């Protein structure tokens, strides 16, 4: 059976590999090339060197969106993972209704980001109207609104991953720690967390990359903010490419810079977490 699988593996891999090339590799290479061009369509591209990148870095709104997105990614990373881990700890104890609570906490993840954005926009504006203000009138209202929305959506998903990690810890190890006199906090910091590092790594990676790539919730929740100070990087790139005539090349350059940033952050985080696992 193993020899047959190895023999016919290229036949099964080839369609997926071709789809990957056509759907990702070719558009990506074309996108990088267009970032050095001035164009309206892919057939009339004119090479302009690095001028698109210069214009992108000169854009004050784009630079602000970088710091705004970075701050959002860090805050959402902490909030989502702390609450998700606490819920996972609570829902792995022997108590009635744990499956029901897990389902309830996971359900927001099934709702689309655009729908969630408009729902929470109505909720927040309804509250802020009592104070004669609105979500789109202040960038920090939008910031904390996005934190609440994204946390509500993603906590249940991360919680499931943490629950799987907690359930994979052998009970004998925890019993041995209790016999050795370890208290509740000692078991948590010395046994549970070190043995859950694979789950923690996955959740942290997903949280920070999702924070940097956030688009649809930002589009629907903070739409109409006049100063555009609540734009995150993905939304800023979209508005540059489709909202400003003659800036298609600049928008493409921003997209390339955004790609490099997300990949670099992901690689640094994975390397840091792996080195920490080796030390432990």
CSV table of C-alpha atoms in Angstrom, one decimal:
chain,number,residue,atom,x,y,z
A,1,UNK,CA,0.0,0.0,0.0
A,2,UNK,CA,2.8,2.4,0.9
A,3,UNK,CA,4.6,1.7,-2.4
A,4,UNK,CA,1.4,2.3,-4.3
A,5,UNK,CA,0.8,5.6,-2.5
A,6,UNK,CA,4.3,6.8,-3.3
A,7,UNK,CA,3.9,5.7,-7.0
A,8,UNK,CA,0.6,7.5,-7.6
A,9,UNK,CA,1.2,10.5,-5.3
A,10,UNK,CA,2.2,12.9,-8.2
A,11,UNK,CA,-1.1,12.2,-9.9
A,12,UNK,CA,-3.1,13.3,-6.9
A,13,UNK,CA,-0.7,16.2,-5.9
A,14,UNK,CA,-0.5,17.7,-9.5
A,15,UNK,CA,-4.0,19.2,-9.7
A,16,UNK,CA,-3.6,20.9,-6.3
A,17,UNK,CA,-0.1,22.1,-7.2
A,18,UNK,CA,-1.4,23.6,-10.5
A,19,UNK,CA,-4.2,25.3,-8.7
A,20,UNK,CA,-1.8,26.8,-6.2
A,21,UNK,CA,0.4,28.1,-9.0
A,22,UNK,CA,-2.5,29.6,-10.9
A,23,UNK,CA,-4.3,31.0,-7.9
A,24,UNK,CA,-1.4,32.2,-5.8
A,25,UNK,CA,2.1,32.1,-7.2
A,26,UNK,CA,1.4,33.8,-10.6
A,27,UNK,CA,-0.9,36.6,-9.1
A,28,UNK,CA,1.7,37.2,-6.4
A,29,UNK,CA,4.6,37.5,-8.8
A,30,UNK,CA,2.5,39.8,-11.0
A,31,UNK,CA,1.5,41.9,-8.0
A,32,UNK,CA,5.1,42.4,-7.0
A,33,UNK,CA,6.0,43.4,-10.5
A,34,UNK,CA,3.0,45.9,-10.7
A,35,UNK,CA,4.2,47.5,-7.5
A,36,UNK,CA,7.0,49.0,-9.6
A,37,UNK,CA,4.7,50.2,-12.3
A,38,UNK,CA,2.0,52.9,-12.9
A,39,UNK,CA,-1.1,51.2,-14.3
A,40,UNK,CA,-4.9,51.1,-14.5
A,41,UNK,CA,-5.0,47.5,-15.9
A,42,UNK,CA,-2.4,44.8,-16.0
A,43,UNK,CA,-2.0,45.3,-19.8
A,44,UNK,CA,-1.0,49.0,-19.6
A,45,UNK,CA,1.6,48.9,-16.9
A,46,UNK,CA,4.5,51.4,-17.2
A,47,UNK,CA,7.7,50.9,-15.1
A,48,UNK,CA,8.3,53.7,-12.7
A,49,UNK,CA,11.0,52.2,-10.4
A,50,UNK,CA,10.5,52.6,-6.6
A,51,UNK,CA,8.4,55.8,-6.8
A,52,UNK,CA,5.4,53.9,-5.7
A,53,UNK,CA,7.2,52.8,-2.5
A,54,UNK,CA,8.3,56.3,-1.9
A,55,UNK,CA,4.8,57.6,-2.2
A,56,UNK,CA,3.5,54.9,0.1
A,57,UNK,CA,6.0,55.7,2.8
A,58,UNK,CA,5.2,59.4,2.5
A,59,UNK,CA,1.5,58.8,3.1
A,60,UNK,CA,0.9,59.9,6.7
A,61,UNK,CA,-2.4,58.0,7.0
A,62,UNK,CA,-0.6,54.8,5.9
A,63,UNK,CA,2.1,55.3,8.5
A,64,UNK,CA,-0.5,56.0,11.2
A,65,UNK,CA,-2.4,52.8,10.1
A,66,UNK,CA,0.8,50.8,10.7
A,67,UNK,CA,1.2,51.9,14.4
A,68,UNK,CA,-2.6,51.7,14.8
A,69,UNK,CA,-2.6,48.1,13.5
A,70,UNK,CA,0.4,47.1,15.6
A,71,UNK,CA,-1.1,48.4,18.8
A,72,UNK,CA,-4.4,46.6,17.9
A,73,UNK,CA,-2.6,43.4,17.2
A,74,UNK,CA,-0.8,43.4,20.6
A,75,UNK,CA,-3.8,44.4,22.7
A,76,UNK,CA,-6.1,41.9,20.9
A,77,UNK,CA,-3.4,39.2,21.3
A,78,UNK,CA,-3.3,39.6,25.1
A,79,UNK,CA,-7.1,40.0,25.6
A,80,UNK,CA,-8.1,37.1,23.4
A,81,UNK,CA,-5.6,34.6,24.7
A,82,UNK,CA,-5.9,35.5,28.4
A,83,UNK,CA,-9.7,35.2,28.4
A,84,UNK,CA,-9.7,32.1,26.1
A,85,UNK,CA,-7.2,30.3,28.3
A,86,UNK,CA,-9.2,31.2,31.5
A,87,UNK,CA,-12.4,29.9,29.8
A,88,UNK,CA,-10.7,26.7,28.7
A,89,UNK,CA,-9.5,26.1,32.3
A,90,UNK,CA,-13.0,26.7,33.6
A,91,UNK,CA,-14.7,24.4,31.0
A,92,UNK,CA,-12.3,21.5,31.5
A,93,UNK,CA,-13.4,21.1,35.2
A,94,UNK,CA,-16.0,18.6,36.1
A,95,UNK,CA,-19.2,20.5,35.9
A,96,UNK,CA,-22.5,20.2,34.2
A,97,UNK,CA,-23.2,21.9,30.9
A,98,UNK,CA,-19.6,22.3,29.8
A,99,UNK,CA,-20.5,21.2,26.2
A,100,UNK,CA,-23.3,23.7,26.1
A,101,UNK,CA,-21.1,26.5,27.2
A,102,UNK,CA,-18.4,25.6,24.8
A,103,UNK,CA,-20.9,25.7,21.9
A,104,UNK,CA,-22.2,29.1,23.0
A,105,UNK,CA,-18.7,30.6,23.3
A,106,UNK,CA,-17.7,29.2,19.9
A,107,UNK,CA,-20.9,30.3,18.0
A,108,UNK,CA,-19.7,34.0,17.3
A,109,UNK,CA,-16.8,32.6,15.3
A,110,UNK,CA,-19.4,31.2,12.8
A,111,UNK,CA,-20.8,34.7,12.0
A,112,UNK,CA,-19.1,36.6,9.1
A,113,UNK,CA,-17.0,39.7,9.9
A,114,UNK,CA,-19.1,42.1,7.8
A,115,UNK,CA,-22.3,41.1,9.6
A,116,UNK,CA,-20.6,41.3,13.0
A,117,UNK,CA,-19.3,44.7,12.2
A,118,UNK,CA,-22.7,46.2,11.4
A,119,UNK,CA,-24.3,44.5,14.4
A,120,UNK,CA,-21.7,45.9,16.8
A,121,UNK,CA,-21.8,49.3,15.0
A,122,UNK,CA,-25.5,49.5,15.9
A,123,UNK,CA,-24.9,48.5,19.5
A,124,UNK,CA,-22.0,50.9,20.0
A,125,UNK,CA,-23.7,53.9,18.3
A,126,UNK,CA,-26.8,53.2,20.3
A,127,UNK,CA,-24.8,53.5,23.5
A,128,UNK,CA,-22.7,56.5,22.4
A,129,UNK,CA,-25.7,58.4,21.2
A,130,UNK,CA,-26.6,58.9,24.9
A,131,UNK,CA,-23.4,60.9,25.2
A,132,UNK,CA,-24.0,62.9,22.0
A,133,UNK,CA,-21.2,61.2,20.0
A,134,UNK,CA,-20.7,58.3,17.6
A,135,UNK,CA,-18.3,55.5,16.8
A,136,UNK,CA,-17.0,57.2,13.7
A,137,UNK,CA,-16.1,60.5,15.4
A,138,UNK,CA,-13.1,59.2,17.4
A,139,UNK,CA,-10.4,56.8,16.3
A,140,UNK,CA,-10.1,55.4,19.8
A,141,UNK,CA,-13.8,54.6,20.0
A,142,UNK,CA,-13.2,52.6,16.8
A,143,UNK,CA,-10.1,51.0,18.3
A,144,UNK,CA,-11.8,49.7,21.4
A,145,UNK,CA,-14.9,48.8,19.4
A,146,UNK,CA,-12.7,46.6,17.2
A,147,UNK,CA,-11.1,45.0,20.3
A,148,UNK,CA,-14.5,44.1,21.7
A,149,UNK,CA,-15.8,42.8,18.3
A,150,UNK,CA,-12.7,40.7,17.5
A,151,UNK,CA,-12.4,39.3,21.1
A,152,UNK,CA,-16.1,38.3,21.1
A,153,UNK,CA,-15.6,36.6,17.7
A,154,UNK,CA,-12.3,34.8,18.3
A,155,UNK,CA,-12.2,33.9,22.0
A,156,UNK,CA,-14.4,30.8,21.4
A,157,UNK,CA,-12.1,29.6,18.6
A,158,UNK,CA,-9.0,30.0,20.7
A,159,UNK,CA,-10.7,28.4,23.7
A,160,UNK,CA,-11.3,25.2,21.7
A,161,UNK,CA,-7.6,25.0,20.9
A,162,UNK,CA,-6.7,25.5,24.6
A,163,UNK,CA,-9.2,22.9,25.7
A,164,UNK,CA,-7.6,20.4,23.3
A,165,UNK,CA,-4.2,21.2,24.8
A,166,UNK,CA,-5.4,20.9,28.4
A,167,UNK,CA,-7.1,17.6,27.7
A,168,UNK,CA,-3.8,16.2,26.2
A,169,UNK,CA,-1.9,16.7,29.5
A,170,UNK,CA,-1.5,13.4,31.3
A,171,UNK,CA,-3.4,13.2,34.6
A,172,UNK,CA,-0.4,11.3,36.1
A,173,UNK,CA,1.8,14.4,35.7
A,174,UNK,CA,-0.7,16.6,37.5
A,175,UNK,CA,-1.1,14.0,40.3
A,176,UNK,CA,2.7,13.7,40.6
A,177,UNK,CA,2.9,17.5,41.0
A,178,UNK,CA,0.3,17.5,43.7
A,179,UNK,CA,2.1,14.7,45.6
A,180,UNK,CA,5.3,16.7,45.4
A,181,UNK,CA,3.4,19.6,47.2
A,182,UNK,CA,2.8,21.9,44.2
A,183,UNK,CA,0.0,24.4,44.8
A,184,UNK,CA,-2.6,25.5,42.2
A,185,UNK,CA,-0.4,28.3,40.8
A,186,UNK,CA,2.7,26.2,40.8
A,187,UNK,CA,1.0,23.5,38.8
A,188,UNK,CA,-0.3,26.2,36.4
A,189,UNK,CA,3.1,27.9,35.8
A,190,UNK,CA,5.4,24.9,36.1
A,191,UNK,CA,3.4,22.0,34.6
A,192,UNK,CA,0.3,23.1,32.7
A,193,UNK,CA,1.6,26.1,30.7
A,194,UNK,CA,4.9,24.4,29.7
A,195,UNK,CA,3.1,21.3,28.5
A,196,UNK,CA,0.6,23.5,26.5
A,197,UNK,CA,3.2,25.4,24.6
A,198,UNK,CA,2.2,23.9,21.2
A,199,UNK,CA,-1.4,25.2,21.8
A,200,UNK,CA,-0.2,28.5,23.0
A,201,UNK,CA,2.1,28.9,20.0
A,202,UNK,CA,-0.8,28.2,17.6
A,203,UNK,CA,-3.2,30.6,19.3
A,204,UNK,CA,-0.6,33.4,19.6
A,205,UNK,CA,0.3,33.0,15.9
A,206,UNK,CA,-3.3,33.1,14.8
A,207,UNK,CA,-4.1,36.0,17.1
A,208,UNK,CA,-1.3,38.3,15.9
A,209,UNK,CA,-1.6,37.5,12.2
A,210,UNK,CA,-5.4,37.9,12.3
A,211,UNK,CA,-4.8,41.2,14.1
A,212,UNK,CA,-2.6,42.5,11.3
A,213,UNK,CA,-4.8,41.1,8.5
A,214,UNK,CA,-8.1,42.4,9.9
A,215,UNK,CA,-10.2,44.0,7.1
A,216,UNK,CA,-13.9,43.2,7.0
A,217,UNK,CA,-14.7,44.1,10.6
A,218,UNK,CA,-12.7,47.3,10.2
A,219,UNK,CA,-14.6,48.1,7.0
A,220,UNK,CA,-18.0,47.6,8.5
A,221,UNK,CA,-17.6,48.8,12.0
A,222,UNK,CA,-15.7,52.1,11.5
A,223,UNK,CA,-17.0,53.0,8.0
A,224,UNK,CA,-17.6,56.7,7.5
A,225,UNK,CA,-15.0,57.9,9.9
A,226,UNK,CA,-14.0,61.2,8.2
A,227,UNK,CA,-10.4,61.5,9.3
A,228,UNK,CA,-9.7,57.9,8.4
A,229,UNK,CA,-7.6,57.6,11.6
A,230,UNK,CA,-9.3,54.3,12.5
A,231,UNK,CA,-8.1,52.6,9.2
A,232,UNK,CA,-6.0,49.6,9.7
A,233,UNK,CA,-3.4,48.6,7.1
A,234,UNK,CA,-5.5,46.2,5.1
A,235,UNK,CA,-8.4,48.8,4.8
A,236,UNK,CA,-5.9,51.6,4.0
A,237,UNK,CA,-4.5,49.5,1.1
A,238,UNK,CA,-8.0,48.8,-0.2
A,239,UNK,CA,-9.0,52.5,-0.1
A,240,UNK,CA,-5.8,53.5,-1.8
A,241,UNK,CA,-6.1,51.0,-4.6
A,242,UNK,CA,-9.8,51.4,-5.3
A,243,UNK,CA,-10.6,54.8,-3.9
A,244,UNK,CA,-7.9,57.0,-5.4
A,245,UNK,CA,-7.6,57.4,-9.1
A,246,UNK,CA,-4.0,56.9,-10.4
A,247,UNK,CA,-2.8,55.4,-7.1
A,248,UNK,CA,-3.2,51.7,-8.1
A,249,UNK,CA,0.6,51.3,-8.2
A,250,UNK,CA,1.0,52.9,-4.7
A,251,UNK,CA,-1.7,50.6,-3.4
A,252,UNK,CA,0.1,47.6,-4.8
A,253,UNK,CA,3.4,48.8,-3.2
A,254,UNK,CA,1.6,49.1,0.1
A,255,UNK,CA,0.3,45.6,-0.3
A,256,UNK,CA,3.9,44.3,-0.9
A,257,UNK,CA,5.1,46.1,2.2
A,258,UNK,CA,2.2,44.7,4.2
A,259,UNK,CA,3.0,41.2,3.0
A,260,UNK,CA,6.7,41.5,4.0
A,261,UNK,CA,5.6,42.8,7.5
A,262,UNK,CA,3.2,40.0,8.2
A,263,UNK,CA,5.6,37.3,7.1
A,264,UNK,CA,8.5,38.9,9.2
A,265,UNK,CA,6.3,39.0,12.3
A,266,UNK,CA,5.1,35.4,11.8
A,267,UNK,CA,8.7,34.1,11.4
A,268,UNK,CA,10.0,36.1,14.4
A,269,UNK,CA,7.1,34.8,16.6
A,270,UNK,CA,7.5,31.2,15.6
A,271,UNK,CA,11.3,31.4,16.2
A,272,UNK,CA,10.8,32.9,19.6
A,273,UNK,CA,8.2,30.4,20.7
A,274,UNK,CA,10.3,27.4,19.4
A,275,UNK,CA,13.4,28.6,21.3
A,276,UNK,CA,11.2,29.0,24.4
A,277,UNK,CA,9.9,25.4,24.0
A,278,UNK,CA,13.5,24.1,23.6
A,279,UNK,CA,14.6,25.9,26.8
A,280,UNK,CA,11.7,24.5,28.7
